């Protein structure tokens, strides 16, 4: 009996990494597994609540990739998740980060690309068309540098001039 329990526990523990890699789908979503493209890949689709496509994209450490999301709707967005991480947070979202992700993968992993239509926005209709571009970049090219400075915020007071500082 102990041998049977130990074998069962070993099987469950060995299957855990496989479950961690499987994406969590919402009802009605369909999973489409992509391969990392050799040339630019264009995917046209429709975000529709309850009937959408979700994509997985395997990436290797050091691969430089550019992912662009375009849509005519102001309520359609793209979220990209790293399935090797245990959290539910997207590491990139077009609602906050802009419409283009240009990055170099730090480790071998699988990303989940989820186009979605915002449920909280006042809207008409059930979805919106989108275009998703996955562009492999040449090795050795660096992504554009992120701005490290804080954006300039307007001030109520004008900057001090050199004459004012001496007084």
Backbone as a ProteinNet text record, in pm:
[ID]
protein_1_A
[PRIMARY]
XXXXXXXXXXXXXXXXXXXXXXXXXXXXXXXXXXXXXXXXXXXXXXXXXXXXXXXXXXXXXXXXXXXXXXXXXXXXXXXXXXXXXXXXXXXXXXXXXXXXXXXXXXXXXXXXXXXXXXXXXXXXXXXXXXXXXXXXXXXXXXXXXXXXXXXXXXXXXXXXXXXXXXX
[TERTIARY]
82.8	0	87.8	195.1	283.9	352.2	387.9	453.4	359.8	233.9	133.9	116.5	109.6	96.6	221.2	338.5	462.4	471	430.3	431.1	333.1	213.6	113.9	162.2	225.3	277.2	388.8	475.2	582.8	528.3	424.2	363.4	302.7	237	176.5	284.8	390.6	497.6	572.3	589.3	658.6	572.6	443	353.4	336.6	375.9	356.6	422.3	548	604.7	525.4	466.1	385.8	259.9	200.9	81.4	115.3	232.1	272	288.6	321.6	343.3	212	105	-21.8	-93	-140.5	-208.3	-348.6	-389.9	-524.7	-615.1	-711.3	-799.8	-933.4	-989.9	-1123.8	-1224.2	-1348.3	-1448.3	-1464.5	-1461.7	-1479.7	-1351.5	-1239.9	-1114.2	-1056.7	-991.4	-927.9	-777.5	-701.2	-556.9	-498.2	-408.8	-337.8	-188.4	-117.5	25.1	101.7	185.3	266.9	409.2	483.5	627.8	695.6	814.4	885.2	913.1	866.4	878.6	1019.5	1052.9	1180.4	1168.3	1047	1018	894.4	859.5	745.6	617.3	547.3	419.7	308.6	204.4	90.8	-31.4	-99	-221	-332.5	-437.8	-555.4	-663.3	-729.4	-830.7	-937.5	-1023.3	-1135.6	-1143.5	-1137.3	-1157.4	-1306	-1350.8	-1493.5	-1510.4	-1580	-1598.8	-1661.6	-1593.6	-1645.9	-1608.6	-1538.9	-1503.3	-1378.1	-1266.2	-1143	-1030.7	-925.9	-806.1	-700	-627.9	-513.9	-396	-279.1	-164.5	-51	18.4	141.8	257.7	366	483.6	607.8	675.4	799.1	913	989.7	1104.9	1226.7	1341.4	1467.4	1548	1631	1715.9	1799.1	1799.1	1877.4	1802.5	1682.7	1606.6	1552.4	1571.1	1521.3	1391.9	1284.8	1153.8	1080.2	1003.7	919.5	776.2	686.8	545.6	464.7	385.2	302.6	155.9	73.3	-70.6	-140.3	-222.3	-297.1	-444.7	-527.4	-672	-736.4	-854.9	-929	-1005.4	-1023.6	-1102.8	-1017.3	-1073.2	-1003.2	-1024.2	-1100.4	-1130.5	-1066.9	-990.9	-923.1	-776.8	-725.2	-589	-522.3	-391.5	-313.8	-238.9	-244.3	-166.7	-73.7	52	149.2	194.9	182	217.1	335.2	419.2	527.9	478	458.3	400.7	495.5	624.8	718	709.1	650	631.1	499.1	491.7	372	263.1	290	189.3	93.8	-14.1	-116.5	-97.3	11.2	35.7	98.9	48	108.3	234.6	340.8	461.3	455.4	356.3	337.8	189.3	139.3	-0.2	-12.3	-84	-94	-176.7	-253.9	-330.4	-239.6	-122.2	-31.7	104.4	150.8	287.9	302.9	194.8	203.4	169.9	176.1	130.6	242.1	368.5	481.7	568.9	598	696.7	818.8	933	1058.4	1158.6	1188.4	1269.8	1355.9	1450.9	1533.1	1497.5	1462.7	1424.7	1544.7	1521.8	1629.6	1650.9	1547	1555.9	1462.5	1483.7	1393.2	1260	1153.1	1021.2	913.5	790.5	676.7	592.3	559.8	473.6	332.5	235.6	96.6	52.3	4.8	-43.9	-195.9	-257.3	-402.8	-461.2	-515	-591.9	-726.1	-770.7	-898.7	-970.6	-1099.4	-1187.7	-1226.7	-1199.8	-1222.1	-1370.2	-1398.2	-1535.9	-1583.9	-1490.4	-1529.4	-1554.1	-1521.7	-1538.2	-1680.2	-1735.8	-1865.9	-1844.7	-1919.7	-1893.4	-2019.3	-2009	-2113.6	-2053.5	-2131.5	-2082.9	-2012.5	-1967.9	-1908.6	-1760.2	-1700.2	-1559.5	-1504.2	-1380.9	-1314.3	-1209.5	-1182.4	-1076.1	-939.1	-838.5	-702.3	-604.6	-483	-371.6	-255.5	-198.5	-86.1	32.6	143	264.2	373.2	432.4	544.6	663.8	762.5	876.2	1006.4	1070.7	1203.3	1300.7	1387.4	1485.5	1621.8	1708.1	1841.8	1919.1	1992.3	2073.3	2174.7	2198.3	2296.5	2238.3	2114.1	2053	1989.4	2005.6	1951.4	1815.8	1724.6	1595.9	1617.9	1524.7	1540.6	1554.6	1640.8	1663.6	1539.5	1507.4	1393.7	1434.1	1341.6	1369.8	1380	1493.5	1514	1477.8	1461.1	1429.3	1279.9	1248.9	1109	1059.1	934.7	883.7	876.3	898.7	892.6	749.2	733.4	599.8	595.7	483.4	475.1	484.6	548.8	566.8	488.9	444.2	374.9	473.3	599.9	699.9	801.5	840.8	942	1076.5	1163.7	1296.2	1376.1	1461.7	1544.9	1648.5	1671.8	1777.1	1906.8	2019.2	2149.7	2160.4	2097.1	2104.8	2030.3	1921.5	1843.5	1918.2	2002.8	2072	2180.4	2238.6	2347.9	2298.3	2176	2124	2099.4
-119.5	0	126.7	124.9	240.1	262.6	153.6	165.2	229.1	193.5	250.2	399.8	439.3	581.1	659.4	601.9	670.5	688.7	586	596.4	703.6	706.2	807.4	947.6	966	1097.4	1140.3	1047.7	1078.6	1120.5	1055.4	1091	1230.4	1263.4	1396.2	1503.1	1480.5	1579.2	1596.5	1490.6	1503.2	1573.1	1573.9	1638.8	1786.8	1834.6	1974.9	2072.4	2053.2	2148.4	2155.8	2046.5	2048.4	2131.8	2124.1	2203.5	2351.5	2385	2524.4	2589.2	2511.5	2562.8	2577.2	2510.2	2514.6	2646.8	2716.8	2844.4	2824.7	2920.5	2922	2993.5	2922.6	2980.1	3019.2	3126.3	3166.3	3083.4	3072.7	2994.9	3046	2953.9	2987.7	3020.1	3038.7	3068.4	2941.9	2961.3	2850.5	2875	2772.1	2783.6	2746.3	2832.3	2805.9	2814.2	2703.8	2699	2744	2844.7	2898.1	2846.3	2849.6	2824.9	2959	2977.2	3102.7	3117.9	3225.6	3237.8	3273.2	3229	3264.8	3400.4	3433.6	3562.1	3620.3	3742.5	3808.8	3727.4	3710	3637.6	3737.9	3735.9	3824.5	3739.4	3775.3	3705.4	3808.6	3783.7	3870.5	3794.9	3865.2	3799.6	3896.2	3843.6	3918.6	3888.5	3992.3	3971.4	3966.6	3860.5	3844	3772.7	3835.3	3776.6	3638.4	3539.6	3403.6	3323.7	3383.4	3309.1	3370.6	3364.5	3427.7	3325.9	3364.7	3282	3337.3	3246.9	3278.8	3202.7	3266	3206.9	3181.1	3068.5	3045.3	3054.6	3116.8	3138.3	3098.9	2989.2	2953.9	3045.9	3093.9	3178.2	3121.4	3140.5	3092.1	3211.1	3185.2	3289.8	3353.7	3485.9	3559.9	3593.5	3537.5	3571.3	3713.3	3790	3926.9	3923.9	3969.5	3963.3	4095.8	4128.7	4247.8	4202.2	4236.4	4199.8	4328.1	4344.3	4464.2	4425.5	4510.5	4487.6	4612.6	4596.8	4709.8	4674.2	4774.3	4758.1	4894.4	4894.6	5019.6	5055.5	4959.4	4980.6	5036.3	5127.5	5178.8	5089.8	4980.9	4891.6	4754.2	4730.1	4601.4	4616.1	4515.3	4520.2	4384.3	4382	4258.9	4251.6	4135.6	4110.8	3993.3	4003.1	3895.7	3846.7	3716.5	3652.8	3559.9	3545	3448.5	3326.4	3214.7	3096.3	3027.3	3059.5	2997.1	3062.2	3178.6	3247.2	3199.7	3196.1	3146.3	3250	3375.9	3479.3	3498.1	3567.6	3594	3729.6	3797.4	3930.1	3923.3	4004.3	4015.8	4100.5	4062.9	4145	4254.9	4247.4	4350.9	4361.6	4483.8	4506.8	4632.2	4624.1	4740.7	4852.3	4823.2	4929.1	5025.4	4978.1	5063.5	5083.3	4983	4983.7	5024.4	5060.1	5094.8	4974.5	4990.5	4884.8	4792.5	4817.2	4737.4	4691.2	4560.4	4504.1	4469	4527.1	4499	4459.6	4329.2	4281.4	4162.1	4130.9	4011.6	3920.4	3795.4	3701	3672	3674.2	3650.6	3502	3421	3277.4	3201	3071.5	2986.6	2981.4	3011.7	3014.1	3008.2	3014.4	3022.4	3142	3225.2	3340.5	3308	3362	3352.3	3491.5	3501.1	3627.1	3621.5	3713.2	3712.4	3845.3	3848.5	3966.4	3963.2	4077.8	4080.2	4211.6	4206.7	4323	4361.3	4483.3	4527	4520.3	4449.7	4434.9	4557.3	4634.1	4745.6	4874.6	4874.8	4996	5004.8	5124.9	5138.9	5116.8	5027.1	4992.3	4941.6	4932.6	4871.3	4749.2	4646.2	4526.8	4433.4	4321.7	4218.9	4198.3	4273.8	4251.6	4352	4325.2	4416.1	4339.2	4381.8	4318.1	4366.2	4281.6	4319.2	4251.9	4304.4	4244	4230.8	4111.9	4081.2	4047.1	4119.4	4095.2	4044.5	3930.8	3875.8	3878.4	3962	3983.7	3943.7	3835.5	3804.8	3910.3	3954.5	4056.5	3990.2	4054.2	4000.1	3987.5	3877.9	3863.9	3976.8	4021.2	4127.4	4267.1	4281.6	4414	4435.6	4552.5	4583.6	4649.9	4619.3	4689.5	4836.5	4922.3	5064.3	5081.9	5173.4	5196.1	5255.2	5202.7	5256.1	5389	5479.9	5609	5589.7	5625.2	5606.4	5731.9	5841.3	5965.3	5973.1	6044.5	6074	6172.5	6157.9	6256.4	6394.2	6496.9	6632.8	6665.9	6708.8	6746.5	6898.5	6956.2	7101.6	7144.2	7255.7	7306.2	7435.3	7458.7	7584.2	7700.4	7667.7	7770.3	7764.7	7878.5	7877.4	7835.3	7778.6	7739.2	7861.2	7838.1	7948.6	7984.3	8111.4	8155.6	8168.4	8178.2	8191.3	8312.7	8425.1	8550.1	8532.4	8458.8	8440	8356.1	8265.7	8176.4	8248.8	8357.5	8428	8513	8552.1	8642.1	8574.1
0	0	0	83.5	88.9	-45.1	-109.1	-238.6	-340.4	-336.8	-427	-400.6	-272.6	-238.2	-278.9	-256.1	-294	-445.1	-518.7	-664.6	-711.8	-651.8	-688	-657.1	-539.7	-502.5	-596.5	-633.9	-727.2	-862.8	-909	-1038.2	-1032.7	-922.7	-908.9	-905.3	-827.4	-817.4	-949	-1023.7	-1152.2	-1255.7	-1238.2	-1333.9	-1304.1	-1186.1	-1150.4	-1247	-1290.3	-1386.7	-1516.2	-1558.5	-1680.6	-1660.3	-1541.2	-1515.3	-1505.4	-1453.6	-1440.6	-1577.4	-1679	-1813.3	-1891.4	-1847.7	-1919.9	-1891.6	-1995.1	-1972.8	-1915.7	-1836.4	-1780.5	-1881	-1937.3	-2038.3	-1977.2	-2029	-1989.6	-2068.7	-2020.9	-2094.7	-2238.8	-2334.6	-2475.2	-2549.5	-2478.9	-2546.6	-2609.5	-2722.4	-2794	-2796.2	-2761	-2756.9	-2891.6	-2940.5	-3065.1	-3035.2	-3056.7	-3029.4	-3153.2	-3134.2	-3242.9	-3228.3	-3335.4	-3333.7	-3356	-3299.4	-3319.8	-3468.8	-3530.7	-3676.6	-3722.7	-3842.9	-3905.1	-3974	-4018.5	-4081.5	-4013.1	-4047.9	-3985	-4001.8	-3890.8	-3890.3	-3859.8	-3941.7	-3920.4	-3888.1	-3779.7	-3738.7	-3733.1	-3808.8	-3803.8	-3728.1	-3638.8	-3558.6	-3511.8	-3425.9	-3372.1	-3224.3	-3140.5	-2998.1	-2974.8	-2917.3	-2894.3	-2762.2	-2671.1	-2539.5	-2552.8	-2497.3	-2499.6	-2622.5	-2719.9	-2840.2	-2901.8	-2828.9	-2874.2	-2885.6	-2956.4	-2966.8	-2873.1	-2809.2	-2723.6	-2783.1	-2786.3	-2853.9	-2754.9	-2771.9	-2697.2	-2795.7	-2749.6	-2833.4	-2754.1	-2794.4	-2725.9	-2769.4	-2672.8	-2703.1	-2631	-2691.4	-2633.8	-2582.9	-2485.5	-2429.3	-2540.4	-2542.4	-2641.6	-2769.1	-2788.8	-2910.4	-2898.8	-3003.3	-3010.2	-3090.1	-3029.5	-3093.5	-3075.7	-3178	-3174.8	-3198.4	-3107.2	-3118.9	-3123	-3229.6	-3247.9	-3247.7	-3189.6	-3184	-3236.2	-3339.6	-3393	-3399.4	-3375.4	-3381.4	-3403.5	-3458.5	-3476.3	-3349.9	-3261.4	-3141.1	-3027.7	-2954.1	-2836.1	-2714.8	-2730.4	-2619.2	-2633.8	-2740.6	-2760.7	-2721	-2652.3	-2600.3	-2614.1	-2590.1	-2589	-2456.6	-2392.3	-2271.1	-2299.2	-2255	-2274.8	-2137.6	-2117.2	-1990.6	-2011.8	-1910.3	-1911.5	-1834.8	-1905.3	-1842	-1745.2	-1750.8	-1657.3	-1518.7	-1511.9	-1383.6	-1324.1	-1193.8	-1127.2	-1108.4	-1141.2	-1114.3	-1231.2	-1204	-1305	-1372	-1342.1	-1395.5	-1533.7	-1624.3	-1756.9	-1744.4	-1815.8	-1812.7	-1918.3	-2006.9	-2108	-2138.7	-2147.6	-2184.3	-2267.4	-2378.3	-2466.5	-2403.5	-2300.4	-2234.9	-2158	-2111.8	-2035.5	-2101.1	-2176.2	-2226.1	-2372	-2439.3	-2581	-2667.7	-2796.9	-2887.8	-2936.2	-2895.4	-2945.6	-2829	-2828.5	-2737.3	-2821	-2788.8	-2859.5	-2752.7	-2741.4	-2630.9	-2671	-2586.3	-2599.9	-2483.1	-2512.9	-2407.9	-2319.2	-2189.1	-2093.1	-2066.2	-2089.3	-2061.7	-2154.2	-2164.4	-2241.9	-2168.5	-2237.8	-2175.2	-2282.5	-2240.2	-2331.3	-2290.1	-2387	-2361.5	-2406.9	-2336.4	-2379	-2422.9	-2546.9	-2602.7	-2601.4	-2527.2	-2511.7	-2559.2	-2682.6	-2724.3	-2650.7	-2603.7	-2532	-2554.9	-2529.9	-2540.9	-2400	-2359.9	-2222.9	-2186.2	-2077.7	-2031.5	-1953.9	-1897.6	-1812.3	-1889.7	-2016.9	-2096.5	-2151.6	-2154.2	-2220.2	-2369.8	-2426.9	-2566.7	-2635.2	-2763.4	-2844.4	-2910.7	-2925.7	-2992	-2896.3	-2948.1	-2864.7	-2888.9	-2977.6	-3004.7	-3103.2	-3145.9	-3238.3	-3317.4	-3442.4	-3520.6	-3472.1	-3491.6	-3455.2	-3550.3	-3550.8	-3623.4	-3525.6	-3522.2	-3435.2	-3525.1	-3508.1	-3587.3	-3492.7	-3529	-3453.9	-3547.8	-3514.3	-3602.9	-3533.5	-3579.6	-3525	-3573.9	-3486.4	-3520.4	-3538.4	-3613.4	-3638.7	-3507.9	-3492.1	-3370.1	-3360.9	-3240.4	-3219.8	-3225.5	-3272.3	-3271.4	-3135.2	-3082.3	-2950	-2963.5	-2872.1	-2874.7	-2840.5	-2878.8	-2846.4	-2695.9	-2655.2	-2512.6	-2448.8	-2333.5	-2259.5	-2197	-2189	-2128.2	-1977.7	-1922.2	-1779.3	-1700.3	-1768.6	-1700.3	-1672.6	-1566.4	-1537.9	-1643.1	-1687	-1782.3	-1716.2	-1796.7	-1744.8	-1706.1	-1584	-1536.6	-1524.4	-1560.5	-1549	-1402.2	-1379.6	-1244.6	-1228.5	-1106.1	-1077.4	-1067.9	-1040.4	-1022.2	-1135	-1189.1	-1296	-1238.7	-1321.7	-1272.1	-1229.1	-1131	-1081.5	-1185.9	-1200	-1291.5	-1212.7	-1280.6	-1214.6	-1126.2	-1163.5	-1085.4	-952.4	-952.1	-831.4	-729.1	-773.2	-681.7	-603.4	-659.5	-593.4	-478.2	-478.4	-374.2	-247.1
[MASK]
+++++++++++++++++++++++++++++++++++++++++++++++++++++++++++++++++++++++++++++++++++++++++++++++++++++++++++++++++++++++++++++++++++++++++++++++++++++++++++++++++++++++

